[in-house]
PDB file of C-alpha atoms in Angstrom:
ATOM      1  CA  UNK T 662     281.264-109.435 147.939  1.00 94.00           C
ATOM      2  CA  UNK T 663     278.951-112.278 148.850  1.00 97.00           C
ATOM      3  CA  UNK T 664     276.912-114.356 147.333  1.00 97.00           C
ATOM      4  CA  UNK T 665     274.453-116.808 148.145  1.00 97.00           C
ATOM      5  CA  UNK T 666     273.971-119.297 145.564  1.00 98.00           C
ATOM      6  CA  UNK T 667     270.897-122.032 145.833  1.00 98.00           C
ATOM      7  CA  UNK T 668     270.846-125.456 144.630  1.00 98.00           C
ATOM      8  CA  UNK T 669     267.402-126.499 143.859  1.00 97.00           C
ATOM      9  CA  UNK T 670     266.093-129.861 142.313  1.00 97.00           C
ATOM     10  CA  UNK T 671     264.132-129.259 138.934  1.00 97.00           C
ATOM     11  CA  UNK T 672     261.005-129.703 138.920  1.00 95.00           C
ATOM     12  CA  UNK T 673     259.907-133.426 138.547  1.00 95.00           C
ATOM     13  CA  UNK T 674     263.063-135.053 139.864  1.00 97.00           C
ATOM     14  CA  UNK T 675     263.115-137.265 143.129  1.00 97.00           C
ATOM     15  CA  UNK T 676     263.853-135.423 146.135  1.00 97.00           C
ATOM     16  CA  UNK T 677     264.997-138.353 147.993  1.00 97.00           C
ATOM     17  CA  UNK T 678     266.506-136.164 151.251  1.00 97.00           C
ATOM     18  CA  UNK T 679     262.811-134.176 151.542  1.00 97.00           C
ATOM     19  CA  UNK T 680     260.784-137.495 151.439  1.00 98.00           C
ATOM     20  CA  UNK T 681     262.891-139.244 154.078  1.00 98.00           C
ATOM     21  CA  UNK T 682     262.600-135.887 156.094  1.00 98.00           C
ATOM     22  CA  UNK T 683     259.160-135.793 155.669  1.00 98.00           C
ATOM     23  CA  UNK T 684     258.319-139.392 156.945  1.00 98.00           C
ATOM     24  CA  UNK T 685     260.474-138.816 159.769  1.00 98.00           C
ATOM     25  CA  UNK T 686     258.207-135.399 160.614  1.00 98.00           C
ATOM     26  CA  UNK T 687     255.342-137.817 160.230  1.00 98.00           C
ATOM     27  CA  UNK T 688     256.926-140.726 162.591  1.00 98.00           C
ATOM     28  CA  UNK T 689     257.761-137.721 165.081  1.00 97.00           C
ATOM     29  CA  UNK T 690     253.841-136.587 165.307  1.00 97.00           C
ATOM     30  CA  UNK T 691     253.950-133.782 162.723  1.00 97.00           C
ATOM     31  CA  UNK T 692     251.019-135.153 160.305  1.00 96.00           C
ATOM     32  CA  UNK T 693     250.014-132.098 158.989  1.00 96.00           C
ATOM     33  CA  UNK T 694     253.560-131.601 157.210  1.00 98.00           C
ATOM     34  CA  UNK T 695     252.431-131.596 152.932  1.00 98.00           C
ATOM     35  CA  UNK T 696     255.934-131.815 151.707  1.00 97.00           C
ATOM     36  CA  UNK T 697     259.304-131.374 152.469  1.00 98.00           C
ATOM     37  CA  UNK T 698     262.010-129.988 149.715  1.00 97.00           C
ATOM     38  CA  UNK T 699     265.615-129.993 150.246  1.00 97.00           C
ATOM     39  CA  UNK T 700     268.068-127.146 149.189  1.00 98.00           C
ATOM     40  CA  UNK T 701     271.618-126.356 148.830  1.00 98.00           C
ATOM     41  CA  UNK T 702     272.812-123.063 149.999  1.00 98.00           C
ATOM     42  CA  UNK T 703     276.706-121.930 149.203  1.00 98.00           C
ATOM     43  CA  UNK T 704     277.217-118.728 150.505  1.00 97.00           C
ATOM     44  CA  UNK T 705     281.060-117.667 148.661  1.00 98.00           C
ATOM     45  CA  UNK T 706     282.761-114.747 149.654  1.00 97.00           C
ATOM     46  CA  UNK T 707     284.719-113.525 146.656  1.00 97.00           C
ATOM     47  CA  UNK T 708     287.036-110.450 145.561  1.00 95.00           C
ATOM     48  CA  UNK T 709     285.954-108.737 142.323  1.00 92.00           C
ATOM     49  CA  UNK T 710     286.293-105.618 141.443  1.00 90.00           C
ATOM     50  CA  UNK T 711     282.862-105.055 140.228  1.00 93.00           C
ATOM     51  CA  UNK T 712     279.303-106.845 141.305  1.00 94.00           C
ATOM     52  CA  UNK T 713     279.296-107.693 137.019  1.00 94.00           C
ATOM     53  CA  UNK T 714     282.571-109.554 136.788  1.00 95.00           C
ATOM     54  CA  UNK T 715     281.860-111.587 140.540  1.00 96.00           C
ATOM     55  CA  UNK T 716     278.196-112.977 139.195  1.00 96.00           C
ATOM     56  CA  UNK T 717     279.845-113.636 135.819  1.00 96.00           C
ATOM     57  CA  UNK T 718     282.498-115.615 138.130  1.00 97.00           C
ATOM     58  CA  UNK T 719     279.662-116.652 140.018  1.00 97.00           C
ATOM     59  CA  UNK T 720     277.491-118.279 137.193  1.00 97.00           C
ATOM     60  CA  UNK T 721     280.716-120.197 135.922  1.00 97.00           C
ATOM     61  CA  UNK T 722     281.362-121.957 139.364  1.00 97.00           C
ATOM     62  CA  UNK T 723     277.934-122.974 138.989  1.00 98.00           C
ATOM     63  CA  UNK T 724     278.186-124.281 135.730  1.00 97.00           C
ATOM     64  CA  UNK T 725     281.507-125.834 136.345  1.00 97.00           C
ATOM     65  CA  UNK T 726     280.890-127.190 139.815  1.00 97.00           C
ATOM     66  CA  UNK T 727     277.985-126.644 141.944  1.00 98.00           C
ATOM     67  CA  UNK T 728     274.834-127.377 140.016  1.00 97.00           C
ATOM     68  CA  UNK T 729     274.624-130.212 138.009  1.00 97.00           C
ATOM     69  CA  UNK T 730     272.579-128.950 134.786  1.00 95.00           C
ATOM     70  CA  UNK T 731     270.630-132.434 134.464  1.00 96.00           C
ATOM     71  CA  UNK T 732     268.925-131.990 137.249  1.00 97.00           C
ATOM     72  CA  UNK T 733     269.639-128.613 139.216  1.00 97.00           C
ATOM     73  CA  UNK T 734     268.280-124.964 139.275  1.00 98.00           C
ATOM     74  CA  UNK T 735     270.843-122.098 140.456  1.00 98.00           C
ATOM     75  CA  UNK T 736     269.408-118.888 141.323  1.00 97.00           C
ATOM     76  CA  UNK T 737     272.208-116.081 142.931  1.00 97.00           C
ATOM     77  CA  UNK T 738     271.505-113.242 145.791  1.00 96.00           C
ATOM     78  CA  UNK T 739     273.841-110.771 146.496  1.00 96.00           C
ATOM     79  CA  UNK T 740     274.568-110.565 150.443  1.00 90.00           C
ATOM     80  CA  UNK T 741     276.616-107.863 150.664  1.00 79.00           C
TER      81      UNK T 741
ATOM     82  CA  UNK U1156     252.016-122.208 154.783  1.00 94.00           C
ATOM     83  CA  UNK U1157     255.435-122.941 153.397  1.00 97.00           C
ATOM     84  CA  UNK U1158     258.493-122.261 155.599  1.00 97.00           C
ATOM     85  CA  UNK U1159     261.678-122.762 154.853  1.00 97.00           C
ATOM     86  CA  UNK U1160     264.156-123.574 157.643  1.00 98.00           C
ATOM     87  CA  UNK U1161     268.158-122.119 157.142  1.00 98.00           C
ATOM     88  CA  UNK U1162     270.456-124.893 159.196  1.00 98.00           C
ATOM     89  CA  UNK U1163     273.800-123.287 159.331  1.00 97.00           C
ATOM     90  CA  UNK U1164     277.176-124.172 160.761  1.00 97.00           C
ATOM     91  CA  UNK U1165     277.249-122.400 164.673  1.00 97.00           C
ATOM     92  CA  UNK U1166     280.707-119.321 164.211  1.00 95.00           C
ATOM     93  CA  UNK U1167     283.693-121.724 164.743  1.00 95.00           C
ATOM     94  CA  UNK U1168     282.202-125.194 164.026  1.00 97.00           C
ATOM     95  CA  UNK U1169     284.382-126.327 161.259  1.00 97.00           C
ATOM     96  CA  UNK U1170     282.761-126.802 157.889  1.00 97.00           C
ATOM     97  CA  UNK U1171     284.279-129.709 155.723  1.00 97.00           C
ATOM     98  CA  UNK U1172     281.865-129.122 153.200  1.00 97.00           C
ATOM     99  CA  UNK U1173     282.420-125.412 152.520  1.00 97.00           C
ATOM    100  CA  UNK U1174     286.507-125.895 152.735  1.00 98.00           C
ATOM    101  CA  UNK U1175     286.263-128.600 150.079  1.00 98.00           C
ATOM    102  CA  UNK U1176     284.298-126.626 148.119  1.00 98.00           C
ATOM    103  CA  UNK U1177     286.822-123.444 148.207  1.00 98.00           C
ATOM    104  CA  UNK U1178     289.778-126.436 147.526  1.00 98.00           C
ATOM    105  CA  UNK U1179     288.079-127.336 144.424  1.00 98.00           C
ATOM    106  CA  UNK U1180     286.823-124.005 143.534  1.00 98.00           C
ATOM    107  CA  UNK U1181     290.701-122.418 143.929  1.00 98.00           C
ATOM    108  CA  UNK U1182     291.722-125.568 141.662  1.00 98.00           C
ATOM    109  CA  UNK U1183     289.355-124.852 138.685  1.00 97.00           C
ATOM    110  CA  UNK U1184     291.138-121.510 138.796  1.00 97.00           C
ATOM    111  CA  UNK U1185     288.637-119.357 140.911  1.00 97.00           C
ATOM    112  CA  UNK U1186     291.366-117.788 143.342  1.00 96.00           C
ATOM    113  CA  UNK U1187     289.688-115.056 144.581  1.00 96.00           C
ATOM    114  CA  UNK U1188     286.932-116.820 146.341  1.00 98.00           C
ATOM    115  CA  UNK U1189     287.770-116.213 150.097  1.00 98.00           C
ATOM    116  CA  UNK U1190     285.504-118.123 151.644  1.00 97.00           C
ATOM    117  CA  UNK U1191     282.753-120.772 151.218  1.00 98.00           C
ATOM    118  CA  UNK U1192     280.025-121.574 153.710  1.00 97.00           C
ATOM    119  CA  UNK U1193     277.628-124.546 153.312  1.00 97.00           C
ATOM    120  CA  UNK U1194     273.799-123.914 154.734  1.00 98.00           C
ATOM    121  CA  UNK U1195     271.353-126.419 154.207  1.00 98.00           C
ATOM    122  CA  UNK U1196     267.247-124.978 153.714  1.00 98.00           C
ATOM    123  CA  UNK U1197     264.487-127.224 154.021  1.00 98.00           C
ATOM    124  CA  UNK U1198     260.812-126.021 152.755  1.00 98.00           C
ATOM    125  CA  UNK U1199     258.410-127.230 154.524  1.00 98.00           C
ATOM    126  CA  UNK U1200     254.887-126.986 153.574  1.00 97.00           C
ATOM    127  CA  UNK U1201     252.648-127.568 156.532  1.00 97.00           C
ATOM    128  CA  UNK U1202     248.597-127.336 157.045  1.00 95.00           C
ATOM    129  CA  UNK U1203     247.937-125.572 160.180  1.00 92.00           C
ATOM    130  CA  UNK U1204     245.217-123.355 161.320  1.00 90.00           C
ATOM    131  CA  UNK U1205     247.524-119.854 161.968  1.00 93.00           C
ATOM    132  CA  UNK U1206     251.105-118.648 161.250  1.00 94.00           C
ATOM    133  CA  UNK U1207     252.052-118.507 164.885  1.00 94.00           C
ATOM    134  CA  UNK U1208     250.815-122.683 165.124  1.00 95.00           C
ATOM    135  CA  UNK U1209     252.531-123.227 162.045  1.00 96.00           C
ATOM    136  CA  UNK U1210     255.777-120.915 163.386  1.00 96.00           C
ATOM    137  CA  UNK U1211     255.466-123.276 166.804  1.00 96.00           C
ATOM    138  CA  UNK U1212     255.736-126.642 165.116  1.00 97.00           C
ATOM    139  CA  UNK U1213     258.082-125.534 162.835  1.00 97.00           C
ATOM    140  CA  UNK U1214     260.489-124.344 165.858  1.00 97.00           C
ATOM    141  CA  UNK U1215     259.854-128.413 167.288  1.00 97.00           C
ATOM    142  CA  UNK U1216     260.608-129.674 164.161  1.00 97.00           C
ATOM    143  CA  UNK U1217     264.011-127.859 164.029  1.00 98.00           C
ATOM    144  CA  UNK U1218     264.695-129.196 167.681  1.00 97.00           C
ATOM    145  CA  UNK U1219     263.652-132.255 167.477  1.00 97.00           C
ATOM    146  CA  UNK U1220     264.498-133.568 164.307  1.00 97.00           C
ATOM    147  CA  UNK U1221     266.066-130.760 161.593  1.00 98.00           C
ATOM    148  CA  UNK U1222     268.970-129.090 163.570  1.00 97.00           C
ATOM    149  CA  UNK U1223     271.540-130.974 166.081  1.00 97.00           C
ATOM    150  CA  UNK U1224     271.457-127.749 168.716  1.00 95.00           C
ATOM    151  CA  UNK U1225     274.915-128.594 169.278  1.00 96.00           C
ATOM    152  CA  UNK U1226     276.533-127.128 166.409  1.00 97.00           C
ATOM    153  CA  UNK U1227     273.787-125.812 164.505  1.00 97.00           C
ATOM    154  CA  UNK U1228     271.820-122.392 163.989  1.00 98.00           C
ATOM    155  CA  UNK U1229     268.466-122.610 162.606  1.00 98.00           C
ATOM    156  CA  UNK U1230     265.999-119.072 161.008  1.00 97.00           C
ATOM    157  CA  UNK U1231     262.891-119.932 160.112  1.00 97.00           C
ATOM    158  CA  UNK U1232     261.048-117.459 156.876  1.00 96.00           C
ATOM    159  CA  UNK U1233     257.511-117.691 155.914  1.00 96.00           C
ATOM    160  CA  UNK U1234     257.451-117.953 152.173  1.00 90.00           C
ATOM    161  CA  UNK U1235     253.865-118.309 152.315  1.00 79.00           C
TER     162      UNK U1235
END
């Protein structure tokens, strides 16, 4: 199974990789560019034997590792 | 318009990111993850007169600026 699993900023907190890609859109000509937001994709490729027990798996490595609660969102989609 | 722009790792460019996520994934005990790939999204909200301007810049962007052609692969979806 795989899932893709995106890393978002909350709402509110400093998006310091957007804003620097955003003035650099501007420097390059692209002035009509609003706002630029950066996002973390993992996509994991993982053996379960059921779609239930992989996005219980799935939610843990989140929590454990790849979001950091303070100041991420997670949101999982199935691939495959 | 909001796009956001998918920069992913070309088949057979190595991704340190990715592998260093399985490594630490495998050590907090998640051994059946086979494989992890790191994409990076940028959402770009742009003011432009049509989708297919928008879709145009958007494409320079990603050549001049958001993807390095060399090992990258960039898809562009229209959120909005």
């Amino acid at each position: 199974m795989i899932a893709s699993v995106y890393i978002e900023l909350k709402e509110g907190v400093t998006d310091p990789e957007g804003e620097a890609t955003k003035k650099a859109l501007h420097l390059l000509g692209f002035k009509n560019v609003k706002k630029v937001s950066s996002i973390k994709v993992f996509r994991i490729e993982i053996d379960s034997v059921s779609r239930d027990e992989a996005e219980k798996e799935v939610i843990e490595m989140c929590e454990k590792l790849l979001a950091n609660p303070v100041i991420h969102n997670y949101r999982i989609e199935w691939v495959d």
